mmCIF file of C-alpha atoms in Angstrom:
data_model
loop_
_atom_site.group_PDB
_atom_site.id
_atom_site.type_symbol
_atom_site.label_atom_id
_atom_site.label_comp_id
_atom_site.label_asym_id
_atom_site.label_seq_id
_atom_site.Cartn_x
_atom_site.Cartn_y
_atom_site.Cartn_z
ATOM 1 C CA MET G 28 -10.856 71.696 28.090
ATOM 2 C CA ALA G 29 -14.304 71.140 25.923
ATOM 3 C CA ALA G 30 -11.813 70.415 22.325
ATOM 4 C CA THR G 31 -10.484 67.776 24.584
ATOM 5 C CA LEU G 32 -13.564 66.466 25.616
ATOM 6 C CA ALA G 33 -14.634 66.984 21.940
ATOM 7 C CA LYS G 34 -11.756 64.457 20.484
ATOM 8 C CA LEU G 35 -12.279 61.914 22.815
ATOM 9 C CA ARG G 36 -15.745 61.644 22.355
ATOM 10 C CA ASN G 37 -14.887 61.143 18.472
ATOM 11 C CA LEU G 38 -12.360 58.627 19.018
ATOM 12 C CA TYR G 39 -14.903 56.543 21.002
ATOM 13 C CA PHE G 40 -17.484 56.748 18.187
ATOM 14 C CA SER G 41 -14.483 55.860 16.104
ATOM 15 C CA LYS G 42 -13.481 52.654 17.728
ATOM 16 C CA THR G 43 -17.219 51.538 18.676
ATOM 17 C CA SER G 44 -18.059 52.117 14.840
ATOM 18 C CA VAL G 45 -15.196 49.244 13.973
ATOM 19 C CA THR G 46 -15.768 46.874 16.519
ATOM 20 C CA LEU G 47 -19.338 46.738 15.069
ATOM 21 C CA PHE G 48 -18.132 46.499 11.709
ATOM 22 C CA SER G 49 -15.475 43.873 12.767
ATOM 23 C CA GLN G 50 -18.871 41.613 14.787
ATOM 24 C CA ARG G 51 -20.615 42.473 11.418
ATOM 25 C CA LEU G 52 -18.098 41.073 8.902
ATOM 26 C CA LEU G 53 -16.936 38.493 10.927
ATOM 27 C CA SER G 54 -20.964 37.107 11.657
ATOM 28 C CA SER G 55 -20.858 37.470 7.509
ATOM 29 C CA THR G 56 -17.645 35.213 7.485
ATOM 30 C CA SER G 57 -18.866 32.395 9.550
ATOM 31 C CA SER G 58 -22.257 32.664 7.364
ATOM 32 C CA VAL G 59 -20.232 31.923 4.186
ATOM 33 C CA GLN G 60 -18.466 29.422 6.078
ATOM 34 C CA ASP G 61 -21.190 27.555 6.707
ATOM 35 C CA SER G 62 -22.460 27.568 3.795
ATOM 36 C CA ASN G 63 -19.891 26.235 1.674
ATOM 37 C CA GLU G 64 -19.585 23.821 4.449
ATOM 38 C CA GLY G 65 -20.404 21.310 2.163
ATOM 39 C CA TRP G 66 -18.647 22.540 -0.679
ATOM 40 C CA PHE G 67 -15.082 22.135 1.015
ATOM 41 C CA SER G 68 -15.426 19.424 2.846
ATOM 42 C CA LYS G 69 -15.584 17.287 -0.166
ATOM 43 C CA LEU G 70 -12.069 17.919 -1.129
ATOM 44 C CA LEU G 71 -10.694 17.309 1.836
ATOM 45 C CA VAL G 72 -10.140 13.671 3.427
ATOM 46 C CA ARG G 73 -12.328 12.645 5.463
ATOM 47 C CA ARG G 74 -11.842 12.813 8.939
ATOM 48 C CA ILE G 75 -10.862 9.748 11.083
ATOM 49 C CA GLU G 76 -11.799 9.806 14.925
ATOM 50 C CA PRO G 77 -8.287 8.844 16.975
ATOM 51 C CA THR G 78 -9.110 4.925 18.501
ATOM 52 C CA LYS G 79 -6.818 3.147 20.864
ATOM 53 C CA GLU G 80 -6.762 -0.162 18.158
ATOM 54 C CA SER G 81 -3.767 -0.825 16.020
ATOM 55 C CA HIS G 82 -3.739 -0.100 12.845
ATOM 56 C CA SER G 83 -3.162 -3.603 12.239
ATOM 57 C CA ARG G 84 -6.127 -4.854 14.414
ATOM 58 C CA LEU G 85 -7.960 -2.562 12.704
ATOM 59 C CA LEU G 86 -7.352 -3.210 9.147
ATOM 60 C CA SER G 87 -6.254 -6.754 8.746
ATOM 61 C CA ASP G 88 -8.451 -9.658 10.412
ATOM 62 C CA LYS G 89 -6.172 -12.789 10.555
ATOM 63 C CA GLU G 90 -3.009 -14.165 11.688
ATOM 64 C CA ILE G 91 -1.443 -14.569 8.816
ATOM 65 C CA ILE G 92 2.034 -12.595 8.413
ATOM 66 C CA TYR G 93 3.527 -12.383 4.416
ATOM 67 C CA GLU G 94 6.504 -11.871 3.304
ATOM 68 C CA LEU G 95 7.879 -9.849 0.623
ATOM 69 C CA GLN G 96 11.675 -10.159 0.064
ATOM 70 C CA THR G 97 12.760 -8.000 -2.960
ATOM 71 C CA HIS G 98 16.080 -9.047 -4.383
ATOM 72 C CA ASN G 99 18.203 -6.984 -7.275
ATOM 73 C CA VAL G 100 20.096 -9.071 -9.593
ATOM 74 C CA ARG G 101 22.913 -8.366 -10.839
ATOM 75 C CA ALA G 102 22.890 -8.235 -14.500
ATOM 76 C CA ASP G 103 24.886 -10.955 -15.768
ATOM 77 C CA SER G 104 23.881 -13.938 -13.019
ATOM 78 C CA SER G 105 19.918 -14.131 -13.523
ATOM 79 C CA GLU G 106 19.437 -17.397 -14.739
ATOM 80 C CA LYS G 107 21.500 -18.931 -11.794
ATOM 81 C CA TYR G 108 20.007 -16.678 -8.977
ATOM 82 C CA LEU G 109 16.547 -18.220 -9.917
ATOM 83 C CA GLU G 110 17.515 -21.901 -10.211
ATOM 84 C CA ASN G 111 19.332 -21.325 -6.598
ATOM 85 C CA TYR G 112 16.406 -19.759 -5.508
ATOM 86 C CA GLN G 113 13.998 -22.586 -6.626
ATOM 87 C CA GLN G 114 16.312 -24.713 -4.599
ATOM 88 C CA SER G 115 15.603 -22.977 -1.678
ATOM 89 C CA VAL G 116 11.659 -22.996 -2.432
ATOM 90 C CA GLN G 117 11.517 -26.794 -2.157
ATOM 91 C CA LEU G 118 14.137 -27.081 0.340
ATOM 92 C CA ILE G 119 11.140 -25.306 2.683
ATOM 93 C CA ASP G 120 8.496 -26.514 1.309
ATOM 94 C CA ALA G 121 10.055 -30.095 2.363
ATOM 95 C CA HIS G 122 10.223 -28.817 5.884
ATOM 96 C CA LYS G 123 6.516 -28.502 6.546
ATOM 97 C CA LEU G 124 7.055 -24.967 8.616
ATOM 98 C CA ASN G 125 3.932 -23.668 8.200
ATOM 99 C CA TYR G 126 6.170 -21.372 5.192
ATOM 100 C CA GLU G 127 4.963 -21.546 1.747
ATOM 101 C CA LEU G 128 5.843 -19.861 -1.421
ATOM 102 C CA VAL G 129 2.800 -17.454 -2.736
ATOM 103 C CA ALA G 130 4.024 -15.991 -6.097
ATOM 104 C CA SER G 131 7.424 -15.056 -7.216
ATOM 105 C CA TRP G 132 7.685 -13.311 -10.163
ATOM 106 C CA THR G 133 11.115 -11.202 -12.354
ATOM 107 C CA VAL G 134 10.305 -7.552 -12.929
ATOM 108 C CA GLU G 135 9.266 -6.754 -16.918
ATOM 109 C CA LEU G 136 8.602 -2.725 -16.521
ATOM 110 C CA GLY G 137 10.017 -0.668 -13.701
ATOM 111 C CA ASP G 138 13.367 -1.899 -11.708
ATOM 112 C CA LEU G 139 14.775 -4.153 -14.312
ATOM 113 C CA ASP G 140 16.758 -7.250 -13.005
ATOM 114 C CA GLN G 141 15.296 -7.801 -9.578
ATOM 115 C CA ALA G 142 12.686 -10.248 -8.389
ATOM 116 C CA LEU G 143 9.816 -10.129 -5.824
ATOM 117 C CA HIS G 144 9.214 -13.102 -3.953
ATOM 118 C CA LEU G 145 5.820 -13.409 -1.598
ATOM 119 C CA TRP G 146 5.707 -15.775 1.239
ATOM 120 C CA ARG G 147 2.489 -16.700 3.744
ATOM 121 C CA TYR G 148 3.680 -17.806 7.552
ATOM 122 C CA THR G 149 -0.003 -18.966 9.160
ATOM 123 C CA GLY G 150 0.730 -18.425 12.539
ATOM 124 C CA GLY G 151 2.052 -15.280 13.004
ATOM 125 C CA PHE G 152 5.355 -14.244 14.361
ATOM 126 C CA ALA G 153 6.178 -17.514 16.735
ATOM 127 C CA THR G 154 6.016 -19.566 13.069
ATOM 128 C CA ILE G 155 8.627 -16.821 11.872
ATOM 129 C CA ASP G 156 10.790 -17.450 14.543
ATOM 130 C CA ASN G 157 10.385 -21.309 14.053
ATOM 131 C CA ALA G 158 11.601 -20.812 10.592
ATOM 132 C CA LYS G 159 14.094 -19.187 11.068
ATOM 133 C CA LYS G 160 15.550 -20.926 13.475
ATOM 134 C CA THR G 161 15.442 -24.400 12.010
ATOM 135 C CA LEU G 162 16.595 -22.965 8.370
ATOM 136 C CA ALA G 163 19.626 -21.608 9.819
ATOM 137 C CA GLN G 164 20.550 -25.184 11.273
ATOM 138 C CA ASN G 165 20.027 -26.713 7.646
ATOM 139 C CA LYS G 166 23.593 -26.874 6.193
ATOM 140 C CA ASP G 167 21.678 -26.712 2.427
ATOM 141 C CA PHE G 168 19.732 -24.020 3.239
ATOM 142 C CA VAL G 169 22.875 -21.578 4.930
ATOM 143 C CA ALA G 170 25.135 -22.578 1.725
ATOM 144 C CA LEU G 171 22.034 -21.440 -0.746
ATOM 145 C CA GLN G 172 22.176 -18.540 0.606
ATOM 146 C CA LYS G 173 25.877 -17.374 0.831
ATOM 147 C CA GLU G 174 25.810 -18.561 -3.198
ATOM 148 C CA ARG G 175 22.914 -16.813 -4.284
ATOM 149 C CA GLY G 176 24.428 -13.344 -2.064
ATOM 150 C CA LYS G 177 27.131 -13.761 -4.655
ATOM 151 C CA LEU G 178 24.699 -13.247 -7.299
ATOM 152 C CA LEU G 179 22.884 -9.874 -6.000
ATOM 153 C CA ARG G 180 23.450 -6.261 -5.816
ATOM 154 C CA SER G 181 21.263 -5.479 -3.007
ATOM 155 C CA ARG G 182 18.351 -7.127 -1.098
ATOM 156 C CA HIS G 183 14.772 -5.680 1.352
ATOM 157 C CA LEU G 184 12.689 -7.733 3.355
ATOM 158 C CA GLN G 185 9.576 -6.610 4.341
ATOM 159 C CA TYR G 186 6.719 -8.696 6.978
ATOM 160 C CA LEU G 187 3.008 -7.496 5.648
ATOM 161 C CA LEU G 188 -0.230 -8.102 6.670
ATOM 162 C CA ALA G 189 -3.354 -8.481 4.171
ATOM 163 C CA PHE G 190 -5.875 -5.604 4.120
ATOM 164 C CA SER G 191 -9.201 -7.642 5.471
ATOM 165 C CA TYR G 192 -11.945 -5.804 2.356
ATOM 166 C CA TRP G 193 -9.540 -7.389 -0.375
ATOM 167 C CA PRO G 194 -11.065 -10.239 -1.825
ATOM 168 C CA PRO G 195 -8.521 -13.846 -0.961
ATOM 169 C CA ILE G 196 -5.536 -14.297 -2.521
ATOM 170 C CA GLU G 197 -6.011 -17.212 -4.891
ATOM 171 C CA PRO G 198 -3.611 -18.556 -7.150
ATOM 172 C CA ARG G 199 -4.187 -17.950 -11.218
ATOM 173 C CA THR G 200 -3.868 -20.012 -13.997
ATOM 174 C CA GLY G 201 -1.626 -18.331 -16.835
ATOM 175 C CA PRO G 202 -0.586 -17.119 -18.614
ATOM 176 C CA ASN G 203 -0.989 -13.637 -16.597
ATOM 177 C CA LEU G 204 1.116 -10.172 -16.262
ATOM 178 C CA TYR G 205 0.946 -8.918 -12.604
ATOM 179 C CA GLU G 206 0.794 -4.669 -12.025
ATOM 180 C CA MET G 207 2.747 -3.913 -8.253
ATOM 181 C CA ARG G 208 1.545 -0.948 -7.543
ATOM 182 C CA SER G 209 3.452 0.438 -4.245
ATOM 183 C CA TYR G 210 2.497 3.370 -2.313
ATOM 184 C CA ASN G 211 4.190 5.476 0.593
ATOM 185 C CA LEU G 212 1.665 7.197 3.139
ATOM 186 C CA LYS G 213 2.416 10.082 5.178
ATOM 187 C CA PRO G 214 2.392 8.869 8.574
ATOM 188 C CA GLY G 215 -1.058 8.803 10.491
ATOM 189 C CA THR G 216 -3.076 7.860 7.102
ATOM 190 C CA MET G 217 -3.498 4.430 7.276
ATOM 191 C CA ILE G 218 -6.655 3.923 8.557
ATOM 192 C CA GLU G 219 -7.532 6.738 6.465
ATOM 193 C CA TRP G 220 -6.291 4.856 3.167
ATOM 194 C CA GLY G 221 -8.022 1.971 4.329
ATOM 195 C CA ASN G 222 -11.687 3.075 4.735
ATOM 196 C CA ASN G 223 -11.098 4.442 1.444
ATOM 197 C CA TRP G 224 -10.150 1.416 -0.455
ATOM 198 C CA ALA G 225 -12.942 -0.868 1.258
ATOM 199 C CA ARG G 226 -15.162 1.188 -0.855
ATOM 200 C CA ALA G 227 -12.713 1.238 -3.875
ATOM 201 C CA ILE G 228 -12.464 -1.916 -4.607
ATOM 202 C CA ASN G 229 -15.844 -2.735 -5.317
ATOM 203 C CA TYR G 230 -15.037 -0.833 -8.630
ATOM 204 C CA ARG G 231 -12.572 -2.949 -9.294
ATOM 205 C CA ARG G 232 -14.050 -6.905 -8.899
ATOM 206 C CA ASN G 233 -15.405 -6.705 -12.800
ATOM 207 C CA ASN G 234 -12.238 -8.613 -14.350
ATOM 208 C CA ASP G 235 -11.035 -10.174 -10.964
ATOM 209 C CA GLU G 236 -8.222 -8.180 -11.501
ATOM 210 C CA ALA G 237 -7.275 -7.512 -7.392
ATOM 211 C CA PHE G 238 -4.582 -10.246 -6.849
ATOM 212 C CA ALA G 239 -3.782 -8.636 -2.817
ATOM 213 C CA ALA G 240 -3.027 -5.711 -1.291
ATOM 214 C CA PHE G 241 -0.911 -5.469 1.882
ATOM 215 C CA PHE G 242 -0.088 -2.920 4.262
ATOM 216 C CA SER G 243 3.932 -3.140 5.681
ATOM 217 C CA GLN G 244 4.624 -4.419 9.940
ATOM 218 C CA ILE G 245 8.323 -4.291 9.806
ATOM 219 C CA GLY G 246 10.566 -2.953 7.012
ATOM 220 C CA ARG G 247 9.465 0.260 5.192
ATOM 221 C CA LEU G 248 6.688 1.766 7.332
ATOM 222 C CA TYR G 249 3.367 3.229 5.751
ATOM 223 C CA ASN G 250 3.919 1.143 2.602
ATOM 224 C CA VAL G 251 0.834 -0.305 1.068
ATOM 225 C CA HIS G 252 1.803 -2.938 -2.224
ATOM 226 C CA HIS G 253 -1.580 -2.898 -4.261
ATOM 227 C CA VAL G 254 -1.610 -6.363 -6.731
ATOM 228 C CA TRP G 255 -3.080 -6.459 -9.954
ATOM 229 C CA CYS G 256 -3.165 -9.375 -11.825
ATOM 230 C CA TYR G 257 -4.413 -9.089 -16.521
ATOM 231 C CA LYS G 258 -3.984 -10.719 -19.397
ATOM 232 C CA ASP G 259 -1.901 -8.334 -20.773
ATOM 233 C CA LEU G 260 -0.887 -4.832 -21.118
ATOM 234 C CA GLN G 261 -3.986 -4.129 -23.279
ATOM 235 C CA ALA G 262 -6.059 -5.883 -20.757
ATOM 236 C CA ARG G 263 -4.496 -3.533 -17.648
ATOM 237 C CA LYS G 264 -5.409 -0.376 -20.098
ATOM 238 C CA GLU G 265 -9.158 -2.145 -20.613
ATOM 239 C CA THR G 266 -10.239 -2.452 -17.312
ATOM 240 C CA ARG G 267 -8.651 0.622 -16.044
ATOM 241 C CA GLU G 268 -10.555 2.461 -18.196
ATOM 242 C CA ALA G 269 -13.765 0.621 -17.280
ATOM 243 C CA ALA G 270 -13.087 1.889 -14.008
ATOM 244 C CA TRP G 271 -12.378 5.818 -14.892
ATOM 245 C CA ARG G 272 -16.212 5.073 -15.967
ATOM 246 C CA SER G 273 -17.565 3.930 -12.818
ATOM 247 C CA PRO G 274 -19.492 6.529 -10.784
ATOM 248 C CA GLY G 275 -18.135 6.480 -7.380
ATOM 249 C CA TRP G 276 -14.473 5.891 -8.243
ATOM 250 C CA ASP G 277 -12.753 9.007 -8.484
ATOM 251 C CA GLU G 278 -14.059 10.268 -5.723
ATOM 252 C CA CYS G 279 -12.196 7.911 -3.819
ATOM 253 C CA VAL G 280 -9.686 8.630 -6.197
ATOM 254 C CA ALA G 281 -9.414 12.158 -5.032
ATOM 255 C CA TYR G 282 -10.141 10.915 -1.307
ATOM 256 C CA THR G 283 -6.632 9.105 -1.325
ATOM 257 C CA VAL G 284 -4.383 10.893 -4.110
ATOM 258 C CA PRO G 285 -3.304 13.088 -0.614
ATOM 259 C CA LEU G 286 -2.331 10.975 1.983
ATOM 260 C CA ILE G 287 0.579 9.718 -0.649
ATOM 261 C CA ARG G 288 3.931 10.934 -0.394
ATOM 262 C CA GLU G 289 5.526 8.640 -3.294
ATOM 263 C CA MET G 290 4.275 6.432 -5.437
ATOM 264 C CA HIS G 291 5.274 3.511 -8.083
ATOM 265 C CA SER G 292 4.205 0.988 -10.662
ATOM 266 C CA ARG G 293 6.221 -2.423 -11.701
ATOM 267 C CA ILE G 294 5.067 -5.072 -14.549
ATOM 268 C CA LEU G 295 5.628 -8.998 -13.093
ATOM 269 C CA THR G 296 5.975 -11.773 -14.639
ATOM 270 C CA PRO G 297 5.600 -15.293 -12.831
ATOM 271 C CA THR G 298 8.646 -17.283 -12.374
ATOM 272 C CA SER G 299 8.650 -21.336 -13.596
ATOM 273 C CA PHE G 300 7.897 -21.976 -10.037
ATOM 274 C CA SER G 301 5.964 -19.639 -9.217
ATOM 275 C CA PRO G 302 2.669 -20.939 -7.643
ATOM 276 C CA THR G 303 0.771 -18.504 -9.504
ATOM 277 C CA GLN G 304 0.923 -17.497 -12.821
#
């Protein structure tokens, strides 16, 4: 009996020692975590509080919708395609539909045999509905569309909103080249992207290279396009290197990289009928 009681007493003290040690370990770990919280938090994307507002209302403050048409052209049909598209632009302009071409490019580096056309609707989706109905009843426009279909391999359409913190879109006098950097973001990260780039854009104003920036509403979602304007590739190189020398730019990049699933870049040349050159 005495031997049994001795064993139970030893077991009790053993468990008590383990418990006290565990408590001390947890307290020590908590202390280390607290001391390192500031350092560790710098490696993470900052947390954005949930909101009942839609992303579009928080990131864009205008009732202007942009349309990005991406056309993959048959390699032997580029000239015919551009002639056809220019006729369509002229026909749309004649109808005064609050639907205007902002920029028209062909890809010089990246996805070759591709054309990009950026349009602006003033007046929201009601303007889009009206323009589509009006043009669908125009025989000349429908004929141009059918002819153009034979010159394409594929096409894609997106409706976009402009980021409110980006400089206003202004036509440029050429010759220039443009770079479109497109990002596919992780779902739920658009607000974080906007918050970081609202600061980052301040590091990219020195050479007036910021042309436009959009996020998708319809089409491929969580898709962002930044469009930059440079005199040439050498100017692009020098401008980007100057940004990296600016204190704070590297931090903005560090915060946005974890938000990206995929990204790609295209160097663009304006078409002869593009409003921006």
